[in-house]
Amino acid sequence: MPSTNKKNNILHAVNGYQDALDHQQELLKTGTDYNEQNGHVANTIASLHPKRIQLVVSEVIEDTASTKTLRFKAKGGFLPPFQAGQYINLFVNIDGTETARPYAISSAPQQRGFYDFTIKHVADGFVSHFLLNDVKVGDHFQSTGPMGTFYHNPLFHGDDLVFLAGGSGIAPARSMILNMIKKTSQKIHLIYASSYEADVIYINELKRLEQEHDFLTITWLISRPTENYAGRTGHVSAELLSELLGNDLETLQAKMFYICGPTSFHDFCAEQLKQLKVKARRVRIECNGPPKRPETLAGWPQNLIASDKVMVTIHKADGSQGQFEARVDEPLLNSMERNGYSAENACRSGECSLCRVKILKGSVFNPAEARLRSTDEAYGWCHSCVAFPTSDIDVLV
Amino acid sequence: MTDFDAIVIGAGNAGLTAATALQRGGARTLLLERHNIPGGCATSFIRGEFEFEVALHQLSGMGTEKNPFIMRKIFNDLGIMDQLTIVEERELYRVVMPSKVNKEHEIDIVLPASIKALKKTLSAHYPEESENIEAYLTLCEKLSLECFMMLPRAQKMADQTVLESTCPNYIQYGLTSSKDVLNQFFSNPDLKTVIAAYWCYIGLPPKDIPFCDLAMMIYAYAAFKPCHVQGGSQAISSALLESFLNAGGKVLFNTGAAKILTENEQVKAVQTEHGDIFSCQHIISNTSPQHTFNELLDIPTPTQVADDMKSRRLGTSAFVLYLGLDCTPEELGVTAASNFIIDDRDEEVAFTTMQGIVDPTHTMVTCYNYDDPSFAPQGKSTLSLLCLQYSQAWQDLPVEEYAQAKYDFAEKLINHAERVFPNIRKNIEEVEVATPLTMMRYLNTPGGAIYGFQQNTQDATMFRKRIDAISGLHMAGSWNGMGGFQPTYMIGESTARAVLKKIKKESEMKQQELTHA
């Protein structure tokens, strides 16, 4: 019974006190104890942003000799909506090591019967090797919900879009293109760079779409062509972009550029757009994993070589501790996972901050990929997916 | 011995403050947080080059270094004051009511953050009401002092004559509807609207806000200055966590509480979402009472709590656009960090539009780098556009339509603000949209409520019995007090103090039992 305690009896002298008490009685009569809403918050959020989705492989589609598309259905039937260009983080257990990798959803957002993930073989790729070789129809997986900010944002992206795709970076472009089929106002110029002719993913589907729809223009680019290749060759250079898109700065500025591919492709394309004086606000670059060779980056400690090893001591909140040795050029999250420790994670590229851990002692190298909050470093917080231990460290997980 | 003396569920403002105060006070404390970062809404996120403040608009109660107020003392006691860089705002706010026919605004006034200058500015704009302005602001000051000092004393003494002799303004105006007091003092409708603009920070129109709340806000902000903190509210949250850890506290992130376990209506332990069980003497819940009692507690909600909730109504949520702009505040035409853009002098119109996804009539624009350039990359601006809004209409949308509805409403909000700041859209470099469902996702509150229950007069603590049906279970947060930063920090601190007292008493009793035995 909401009522006042003794000392408040003097408050009857206050104007409006009795009115408020009367109001309270009135509300009490018509109010609810909120028990009918039990589970409502959790269910509402799960329908838009589930923390985990239970997936089952429904089809394995061979795209090229080095690429497959894995089609996943939801175990419970429900897949949450996503925005074309977003990714999920797929959890895997490979010979006892629990890890995960983010994959862009390559299927269209209009249909939610399945999600497609297009996976290209990566030389020495731990997870891609597993997904391409060991996964079969009927296998079960867990993933995060769809995440990420690499999608067309109608508030400022405009209708004139350019997508620079390198290799399997075509995956989110496919979803975006499929999503545009019924949208009359947008147009997109896809500039799709592959190393070899045999590597080109979705070639038939994309050619058909280009023929059927006015909104889509495709420029194919092969960097290591065979002798008889008749199409365009080379890289996504500033010259090529000028040739294809024109030189007029105002026209270029009105476009929105999306870049997705390997890290070297990102860096190269971003540099070309800079040369063309395209402003940062007109360029979106998808994140793409931790830097491969951190020892080559600005800020890497002198005298530290990639093969150096340090001791990592893990402190769990329950007071227990564990230790393992790790190479300084391996992301902390990866070495933790190989040694049986984990941190929540999704983008594995420094952006989403889910894998945030605290360095209690010692130091780590945070590359530019680590999108840390301004106060993080002062207190030792880092994003473990892109943090490289540069001394013996103690980590709170 | 239990695993912990106290377990705090939720690392929001009140939870973090409570946990820090408890651990520093000698109680072995475990802090559970379902997200990966401390702060609740007192946090920030990164997009591109920008770090966006999520929720803090104007921190109250700090005072200046020379003239410190209560929050400095609290932060000092929590061991974090020297970690914070405080930025004082020069202005309280600007109110603009754009004209519907031409480019001349119907109302456009910037209120300075000082009582003296505030009186001067208002009198210059509304000279025919200058005496009323003086009287009104003097009343706000007196009322604030009475609420802060004399009223608690009179209540403690339970002496009506003390109340009558020391709180005359409170007796006359304290619990009166703010709208009635505004009507009583002023005749110019513009002035009433301008001086009551802080109603947004409570989320109810002045008609439903007791005057003491509105009066204290304008007086305290003007006298003690609104502030920002470098690094945003995340800087406060991170500093609190650090202080908690340094004192020996244990924290588990990505670990929500799944059950509160009791025995004979006395708390015993908390079970986490991962299945771990930690025993404890006390639980401080920083999550809503609905979640705490109806969902976490292992026994049916006690009648005392159910009845308390029955007389409360869900408070508002908010729709927020976080904008990183490729232009300076000057280029944008910003002349105060905090801006209220309104289409109607009547706040009740705003309250009606808050119920659905319709054209907004009252919005707030905060430019974080106006008073301190460190809040945005060089040459750029960090802005938030906010509109108070209940969540029901968003909950009713099919999930497929959610994203589009989100962008459609964001467009409306930008259009609304562009009548005052015309170049927003063309300068967007980064944008993130948060709907009431986003608030629900990150705050885990029913309806995505940002201030807890509706803070009408009868909702206040003085009309409430302390919830004590489950021994050892304490509530701390906006749901059992006022919403906003200062109130939630303060309730966290006072809850911890009460729990520490109990722990001390309990251990003294145990000691006595031992000596007698």
PDB file of N, CA, C and O in Angstrom, chain B residues 351-405:
ATOM      1  N   PHE B 351       2.928  16.789 -25.076  1.00  0.00           N
ATOM      2  CA  PHE B 351       2.687  15.527 -24.380  1.00  0.00           C
ATOM      3  C   PHE B 351       1.774  14.616 -25.207  1.00  0.00           C
ATOM      4  O   PHE B 351       1.935  13.400 -25.203  1.00  0.00           O
ATOM      5  N   THR B 352       0.848  15.217 -25.931  1.00  0.00           N
ATOM      6  CA  THR B 352      -0.022  14.421 -26.810  1.00  0.00           C
ATOM      7  C   THR B 352       0.782  13.841 -27.967  1.00  0.00           C
ATOM      8  O   THR B 352       0.643  12.659 -28.290  1.00  0.00           O
ATOM      9  N   THR B 353       1.635  14.649 -28.601  1.00  0.00           N
ATOM     10  CA  THR B 353       2.400  14.127 -29.740  1.00  0.00           C
ATOM     11  C   THR B 353       3.403  13.060 -29.285  1.00  0.00           C
ATOM     12  O   THR B 353       3.786  12.198 -30.064  1.00  0.00           O
ATOM     13  N   MET B 354       3.818  13.116 -28.025  1.00  0.00           N
ATOM     14  CA  MET B 354       4.766  12.121 -27.502  1.00  0.00           C
ATOM     15  C   MET B 354       4.188  10.707 -27.487  1.00  0.00           C
ATOM     16  O   MET B 354       4.919   9.726 -27.401  1.00  0.00           O
ATOM     17  N   GLN B 355       2.859  10.603 -27.582  1.00  0.00           N
ATOM     18  CA  GLN B 355       2.227   9.288 -27.451  1.00  0.00           C
ATOM     19  C   GLN B 355       2.343   8.443 -28.717  1.00  0.00           C
ATOM     20  O   GLN B 355       2.206   7.229 -28.675  1.00  0.00           O
ATOM     21  N   GLY B 356       2.558   9.086 -29.872  1.00  0.00           N
ATOM     22  CA  GLY B 356       2.603   8.317 -31.117  1.00  0.00           C
ATOM     23  C   GLY B 356       3.802   8.702 -31.964  1.00  0.00           C
ATOM     24  O   GLY B 356       4.656   9.469 -31.528  1.00  0.00           O
ATOM     25  N   ILE B 357       3.864   8.138 -33.182  1.00  0.00           N
ATOM     26  CA  ILE B 357       4.949   8.492 -34.086  1.00  0.00           C
ATOM     27  C   ILE B 357       4.404   9.549 -35.049  1.00  0.00           C
ATOM     28  O   ILE B 357       4.065   9.258 -36.191  1.00  0.00           O
ATOM     29  N   VAL B 358       4.256  10.763 -34.554  1.00  0.00           N
ATOM     30  CA  VAL B 358       3.677  11.844 -35.363  1.00  0.00           C
ATOM     31  C   VAL B 358       4.628  13.025 -35.392  1.00  0.00           C
ATOM     32  O   VAL B 358       5.622  13.037 -34.662  1.00  0.00           O
ATOM     33  N   ASP B 359       4.328  14.016 -36.225  1.00  0.00           N
ATOM     34  CA  ASP B 359       5.201  15.183 -36.324  1.00  0.00           C
ATOM     35  C   ASP B 359       5.542  15.732 -34.944  1.00  0.00           C
ATOM     36  O   ASP B 359       4.648  16.051 -34.166  1.00  0.00           O
ATOM     37  N   PRO B 360       6.832  15.838 -34.639  1.00  0.00           N
ATOM     38  CA  PRO B 360       7.210  16.327 -33.307  1.00  0.00           C
ATOM     39  C   PRO B 360       6.910  17.828 -33.184  1.00  0.00           C
ATOM     40  O   PRO B 360       6.991  18.560 -34.168  1.00  0.00           O
ATOM     41  N   THR B 361       6.540  18.244 -31.990  1.00  0.00           N
ATOM     42  CA  THR B 361       6.284  19.673 -31.777  1.00  0.00           C
ATOM     43  C   THR B 361       7.312  20.295 -30.826  1.00  0.00           C
ATOM     44  O   THR B 361       7.515  21.489 -30.849  1.00  0.00           O
ATOM     45  N   HIS B 362       7.910  19.491 -29.970  1.00  0.00           N
ATOM     46  CA  HIS B 362       8.909  20.005 -29.038  1.00  0.00           C
ATOM     47  C   HIS B 362      10.155  19.130 -29.161  1.00  0.00           C
ATOM     48  O   HIS B 362      10.086  17.936 -28.854  1.00  0.00           O
ATOM     49  N   THR B 363      11.261  19.675 -29.606  1.00  0.00           N
ATOM     50  CA  THR B 363      12.484  18.880 -29.703  1.00  0.00           C
ATOM     51  C   THR B 363      13.625  19.609 -29.016  1.00  0.00           C
ATOM     52  O   THR B 363      13.532  20.794 -28.714  1.00  0.00           O
ATOM     53  N   MET B 364      14.673  18.848 -28.789  1.00  0.00           N
ATOM     54  CA  MET B 364      15.827  19.405 -28.114  1.00  0.00           C
ATOM     55  C   MET B 364      17.048  19.187 -28.988  1.00  0.00           C
ATOM     56  O   MET B 364      17.247  18.102 -29.502  1.00  0.00           O
ATOM     57  N   VAL B 365      17.855  20.214 -29.138  1.00  0.00           N
ATOM     58  CA  VAL B 365      19.098  20.095 -29.901  1.00  0.00           C
ATOM     59  C   VAL B 365      20.244  20.414 -28.953  1.00  0.00           C
ATOM     60  O   VAL B 365      20.276  21.501 -28.367  1.00  0.00           O
ATOM     61  N   THR B 366      21.150  19.474 -28.785  1.00  0.00           N
ATOM     62  CA  THR B 366      22.311  19.734 -27.936  1.00  0.00           C
ATOM     63  C   THR B 366      23.556  19.699 -28.796  1.00  0.00           C
ATOM     64  O   THR B 366      23.775  18.735 -29.529  1.00  0.00           O
ATOM     65  N   CYS B 367      24.356  20.757 -28.722  1.00  0.00           N
ATOM     66  CA  CYS B 367      25.619  20.796 -29.454  1.00  0.00           C
ATOM     67  C   CYS B 367      26.738  20.663 -28.428  1.00  0.00           C
ATOM     68  O   CYS B 367      27.000  21.588 -27.655  1.00  0.00           O
ATOM     69  N   TYR B 368      27.385  19.498 -28.430  1.00  0.00           N
ATOM     70  CA  TYR B 368      28.320  19.191 -27.345  1.00  0.00           C
ATOM     71  C   TYR B 368      29.638  19.936 -27.440  1.00  0.00           C
ATOM     72  O   TYR B 368      30.300  20.152 -26.436  1.00  0.00           O
ATOM     73  N   ASN B 369      30.033  20.318 -28.633  1.00  0.00           N
ATOM     74  CA  ASN B 369      31.339  20.984 -28.730  1.00  0.00           C
ATOM     75  C   ASN B 369      31.214  22.504 -28.777  1.00  0.00           C
ATOM     76  O   ASN B 369      32.169  23.187 -29.116  1.00  0.00           O
ATOM     77  N   TYR B 370      30.056  23.030 -28.409  1.00  0.00           N
ATOM     78  CA  TYR B 370      29.899  24.482 -28.413  1.00  0.00           C
ATOM     79  C   TYR B 370      30.718  25.136 -27.293  1.00  0.00           C
ATOM     80  O   TYR B 370      31.384  26.131 -27.503  1.00  0.00           O
ATOM     81  N   ASP B 371      30.684  24.539 -26.105  1.00  0.00           N
ATOM     82  CA  ASP B 371      31.420  25.122 -24.978  1.00  0.00           C
ATOM     83  C   ASP B 371      32.841  24.589 -24.859  1.00  0.00           C
ATOM     84  O   ASP B 371      33.650  25.150 -24.131  1.00  0.00           O
ATOM     85  N   ASP B 372      33.135  23.486 -25.513  1.00  0.00           N
ATOM     86  CA  ASP B 372      34.484  22.912 -25.444  1.00  0.00           C
ATOM     87  C   ASP B 372      34.760  22.153 -26.745  1.00  0.00           C
ATOM     88  O   ASP B 372      34.109  21.144 -27.018  1.00  0.00           O
ATOM     89  N   PRO B 373      35.713  22.637 -27.540  1.00  0.00           N
ATOM     90  CA  PRO B 373      35.944  22.023 -28.858  1.00  0.00           C
ATOM     91  C   PRO B 373      36.394  20.569 -28.789  1.00  0.00           C
ATOM     92  O   PRO B 373      36.297  19.849 -29.783  1.00  0.00           O
ATOM     93  N   SER B 374      36.864  20.103 -27.620  1.00  0.00           N
ATOM     94  CA  SER B 374      37.359  18.719 -27.548  1.00  0.00           C
ATOM     95  C   SER B 374      36.250  17.685 -27.734  1.00  0.00           C
ATOM     96  O   SER B 374      36.515  16.494 -27.840  1.00  0.00           O
ATOM     97  N   PHE B 375      34.990  18.130 -27.764  1.00  0.00           N
ATOM     98  CA  PHE B 375      33.880  17.179 -27.884  1.00  0.00           C
ATOM     99  C   PHE B 375      33.595  16.756 -29.331  1.00  0.00           C
ATOM    100  O   PHE B 375      32.693  15.976 -29.582  1.00  0.00           O
ATOM    101  N   ALA B 376      34.383  17.282 -30.294  1.00  0.00           N
ATOM    102  CA  ALA B 376      34.207  16.869 -31.695  1.00  0.00           C
ATOM    103  C   ALA B 376      35.555  16.976 -32.390  1.00  0.00           C
ATOM    104  O   ALA B 376      36.435  17.700 -31.932  1.00  0.00           O
ATOM    105  N   PRO B 377      35.740  16.240 -33.501  1.00  0.00           N
ATOM    106  CA  PRO B 377      36.972  16.428 -34.267  1.00  0.00           C
ATOM    107  C   PRO B 377      37.049  17.886 -34.753  1.00  0.00           C
ATOM    108  O   PRO B 377      36.018  18.538 -34.896  1.00  0.00           O
ATOM    109  N   GLN B 378      38.256  18.311 -35.014  1.00  0.00           N
ATOM    110  CA  GLN B 378      38.450  19.705 -35.415  1.00  0.00           C
ATOM    111  C   GLN B 378      37.615  20.064 -36.642  1.00  0.00           C
ATOM    112  O   GLN B 378      37.568  19.305 -37.610  1.00  0.00           O
ATOM    113  N   GLY B 379      36.959  21.196 -36.567  1.00  0.00           N
ATOM    114  CA  GLY B 379      36.170  21.677 -37.699  1.00  0.00           C
ATOM    115  C   GLY B 379      34.813  21.003 -37.850  1.00  0.00           C
ATOM    116  O   GLY B 379      34.079  21.280 -38.779  1.00  0.00           O
ATOM    117  N   LYS B 380      34.493  20.114 -36.914  1.00  0.00           N
ATOM    118  CA  LYS B 380      33.238  19.369 -37.013  1.00  0.00           C
ATOM    119  C   LYS B 380      32.364  19.598 -35.778  1.00  0.00           C
ATOM    120  O   LYS B 380      32.793  20.282 -34.849  1.00  0.00           O
ATOM    121  N   SER B 381      31.203  19.011 -35.767  1.00  0.00           N
ATOM    122  CA  SER B 381      30.296  19.200 -34.634  1.00  0.00           C
ATOM    123  C   SER B 381      29.618  17.900 -34.235  1.00  0.00           C
ATOM    124  O   SER B 381      29.318  17.071 -35.080  1.00  0.00           O
ATOM    125  N   THR B 382      29.401  17.765 -32.941  1.00  0.00           N
ATOM    126  CA  THR B 382      28.656  16.624 -32.410  1.00  0.00           C
ATOM    127  C   THR B 382      27.343  17.139 -31.843  1.00  0.00           C
ATOM    128  O   THR B 382      27.331  17.978 -30.949  1.00  0.00           O
ATOM    129  N   LEU B 383      26.260  16.606 -32.383  1.00  0.00           N
ATOM    130  CA  LEU B 383      24.934  17.098 -32.027  1.00  0.00           C
ATOM    131  C   LEU B 383      24.027  15.942 -31.618  1.00  0.00           C
ATOM    132  O   LEU B 383      24.190  14.836 -32.126  1.00  0.00           O
ATOM    133  N   SER B 384      23.086  16.219 -30.741  1.00  0.00           N
ATOM    134  CA  SER B 384      22.010  15.251 -30.614  1.00  0.00           C
ATOM    135  C   SER B 384      20.685  15.971 -30.790  1.00  0.00           C
ATOM    136  O   SER B 384      20.506  17.085 -30.314  1.00  0.00           O
ATOM    137  N   LEU B 385      19.797  15.353 -31.543  1.00  0.00           N
ATOM    138  CA  LEU B 385      18.424  15.848 -31.690  1.00  0.00           C
ATOM    139  C   LEU B 385      17.543  14.886 -30.933  1.00  0.00           C
ATOM    140  O   LEU B 385      17.592  13.685 -31.182  1.00  0.00           O
ATOM    141  N   LEU B 386      16.760  15.414 -30.031  1.00  0.00           N
ATOM    142  CA  LEU B 386      15.977  14.533 -29.166  1.00  0.00           C
ATOM    143  C   LEU B 386      14.517  14.941 -29.140  1.00  0.00           C
ATOM    144  O   LEU B 386      14.201  16.127 -29.191  1.00  0.00           O
ATOM    145  N   CYS B 387      13.686  13.942 -29.065  1.00  0.00           N
ATOM    146  CA  CYS B 387      12.266  14.187 -28.929  1.00  0.00           C
ATOM    147  C   CYS B 387      11.738  13.163 -27.945  1.00  0.00           C
ATOM    148  O   CYS B 387      11.941  11.961 -28.124  1.00  0.00           O
ATOM    149  N   LEU B 388      11.109  13.623 -26.880  1.00  0.00           N
ATOM    150  CA  LEU B 388      10.536  12.670 -25.922  1.00  0.00           C
ATOM    151  C   LEU B 388       9.412  11.916 -26.616  1.00  0.00           C
ATOM    152  O   LEU B 388       8.665  12.493 -27.398  1.00  0.00           O
ATOM    153  N   GLN B 389       9.313  10.633 -26.348  1.00  0.00           N
ATOM    154  CA  GLN B 389       8.312   9.820 -27.037  1.00  0.00           C
ATOM    155  C   GLN B 389       8.071   8.531 -26.263  1.00  0.00           C
ATOM    156  O   GLN B 389       9.014   7.909 -25.789  1.00  0.00           O
ATOM    157  N   TYR B 390       6.809   8.147 -26.168  1.00  0.00           N
ATOM    158  CA  TYR B 390       6.502   6.849 -25.563  1.00  0.00           C
ATOM    159  C   TYR B 390       6.737   5.743 -26.603  1.00  0.00           C
ATOM    160  O   TYR B 390       6.753   6.008 -27.800  1.00  0.00           O
ATOM    161  N   SER B 391       6.894   4.529 -26.128  1.00  0.00           N
ATOM    162  CA  SER B 391       7.343   3.460 -27.027  1.00  0.00           C
ATOM    163  C   SER B 391       6.226   2.662 -27.680  1.00  0.00           C
ATOM    164  O   SER B 391       6.479   1.891 -28.593  1.00  0.00           O
ATOM    165  N   GLN B 392       4.990   2.833 -27.197  1.00  0.00           N
ATOM    166  CA  GLN B 392       3.946   1.894 -27.620  1.00  0.00           C
ATOM    167  C   GLN B 392       3.818   1.791 -29.141  1.00  0.00           C
ATOM    168  O   GLN B 392       3.755   0.700 -29.703  1.00  0.00           O
ATOM    169  N   ALA B 393       3.805   2.945 -29.819  1.00  0.00           N
ATOM    170  CA  ALA B 393       3.624   2.930 -31.272  1.00  0.00           C
ATOM    171  C   ALA B 393       4.753   2.148 -31.945  1.00  0.00           C
ATOM    172  O   ALA B 393       4.538   1.492 -32.968  1.00  0.00           O
ATOM    173  N   TRP B 394       5.937   2.199 -31.370  1.00  0.00           N
ATOM    174  CA  TRP B 394       7.074   1.462 -31.933  1.00  0.00           C
ATOM    175  C   TRP B 394       6.927  -0.026 -31.689  1.00  0.00           C
ATOM    176  O   TRP B 394       7.269  -0.844 -32.531  1.00  0.00           O
ATOM    177  N   GLN B 395       6.393  -0.365 -30.505  1.00  0.00           N
ATOM    178  CA  GLN B 395       6.186  -1.786 -30.197  1.00  0.00           C
ATOM    179  C   GLN B 395       5.127  -2.394 -31.092  1.00  0.00           C
ATOM    180  O   GLN B 395       5.143  -3.586 -31.375  1.00  0.00           O
ATOM    181  N   ASP B 396       4.187  -1.555 -31.550  1.00  0.00           N
ATOM    182  CA  ASP B 396       3.092  -2.061 -32.374  1.00  0.00           C
ATOM    183  C   ASP B 396       3.501  -2.288 -33.825  1.00  0.00           C
ATOM    184  O   ASP B 396       2.778  -2.924 -34.586  1.00  0.00           O
ATOM    185  N   LEU B 397       4.642  -1.756 -34.239  1.00  0.00           N
ATOM    186  CA  LEU B 397       5.078  -1.899 -35.631  1.00  0.00           C
ATOM    187  C   LEU B 397       5.510  -3.338 -35.920  1.00  0.00           C
ATOM    188  O   LEU B 397       6.185  -3.952 -35.103  1.00  0.00           O
ATOM    189  N   PRO B 398       5.173  -3.858 -37.108  1.00  0.00           N
ATOM    190  CA  PRO B 398       5.769  -5.145 -37.510  1.00  0.00           C
ATOM    191  C   PRO B 398       7.287  -4.961 -37.625  1.00  0.00           C
ATOM    192  O   PRO B 398       7.734  -3.883 -38.043  1.00  0.00           O
ATOM    193  N   VAL B 399       8.059  -5.974 -37.281  1.00  0.00           N
ATOM    194  CA  VAL B 399       9.517  -5.818 -37.268  1.00  0.00           C
ATOM    195  C   VAL B 399      10.064  -5.393 -38.634  1.00  0.00           C
ATOM    196  O   VAL B 399      11.032  -4.656 -38.725  1.00  0.00           O
ATOM    197  N   GLU B 400       9.392  -5.829 -39.721  1.00  0.00           N
ATOM    198  CA  GLU B 400       9.860  -5.476 -41.070  1.00  0.00           C
ATOM    199  C   GLU B 400       9.796  -3.981 -41.320  1.00  0.00           C
ATOM    200  O   GLU B 400      10.510  -3.462 -42.165  1.00  0.00           O
ATOM    201  N   GLU B 401       8.877  -3.299 -40.641  1.00  0.00           N
ATOM    202  CA  GLU B 401       8.665  -1.879 -40.928  1.00  0.00           C
ATOM    203  C   GLU B 401       9.468  -0.973 -40.009  1.00  0.00           C
ATOM    204  O   GLU B 401       9.452   0.245 -40.148  1.00  0.00           O
ATOM    205  N   TYR B 402      10.173  -1.599 -39.072  1.00  0.00           N
ATOM    206  CA  TYR B 402      10.844  -0.818 -38.033  1.00  0.00           C
ATOM    207  C   TYR B 402      11.899   0.135 -38.606  1.00  0.00           C
ATOM    208  O   TYR B 402      11.899   1.334 -38.325  1.00  0.00           O
ATOM    209  N   ALA B 403      12.808  -0.384 -39.445  1.00  0.00           N
ATOM    210  CA  ALA B 403      13.913   0.443 -39.943  1.00  0.00           C
ATOM    211  C   ALA B 403      13.384   1.638 -40.725  1.00  0.00           C
ATOM    212  O   ALA B 403      13.823   2.783 -40.521  1.00  0.00           O
ATOM    213  N   GLN B 404      12.415   1.401 -41.607  1.00  0.00           N
ATOM    214  CA  GLN B 404      11.890   2.497 -42.411  1.00  0.00           C
ATOM    215  C   GLN B 404      11.217   3.551 -41.529  1.00  0.00           C
ATOM    216  O   GLN B 404      11.414   4.750 -41.712  1.00  0.00           O
ATOM    217  N   ALA B 405      10.434   3.078 -40.558  1.00  0.00           N
ATOM    218  CA  ALA B 405       9.747   4.008 -39.656  1.00  0.00           C
ATOM    219  C   ALA B 405      10.750   4.874 -38.901  1.00  0.00           C
ATOM    220  O   ALA B 405      10.540   6.059 -38.658  1.00  0.00           O
TER     221      ALA B 405
END
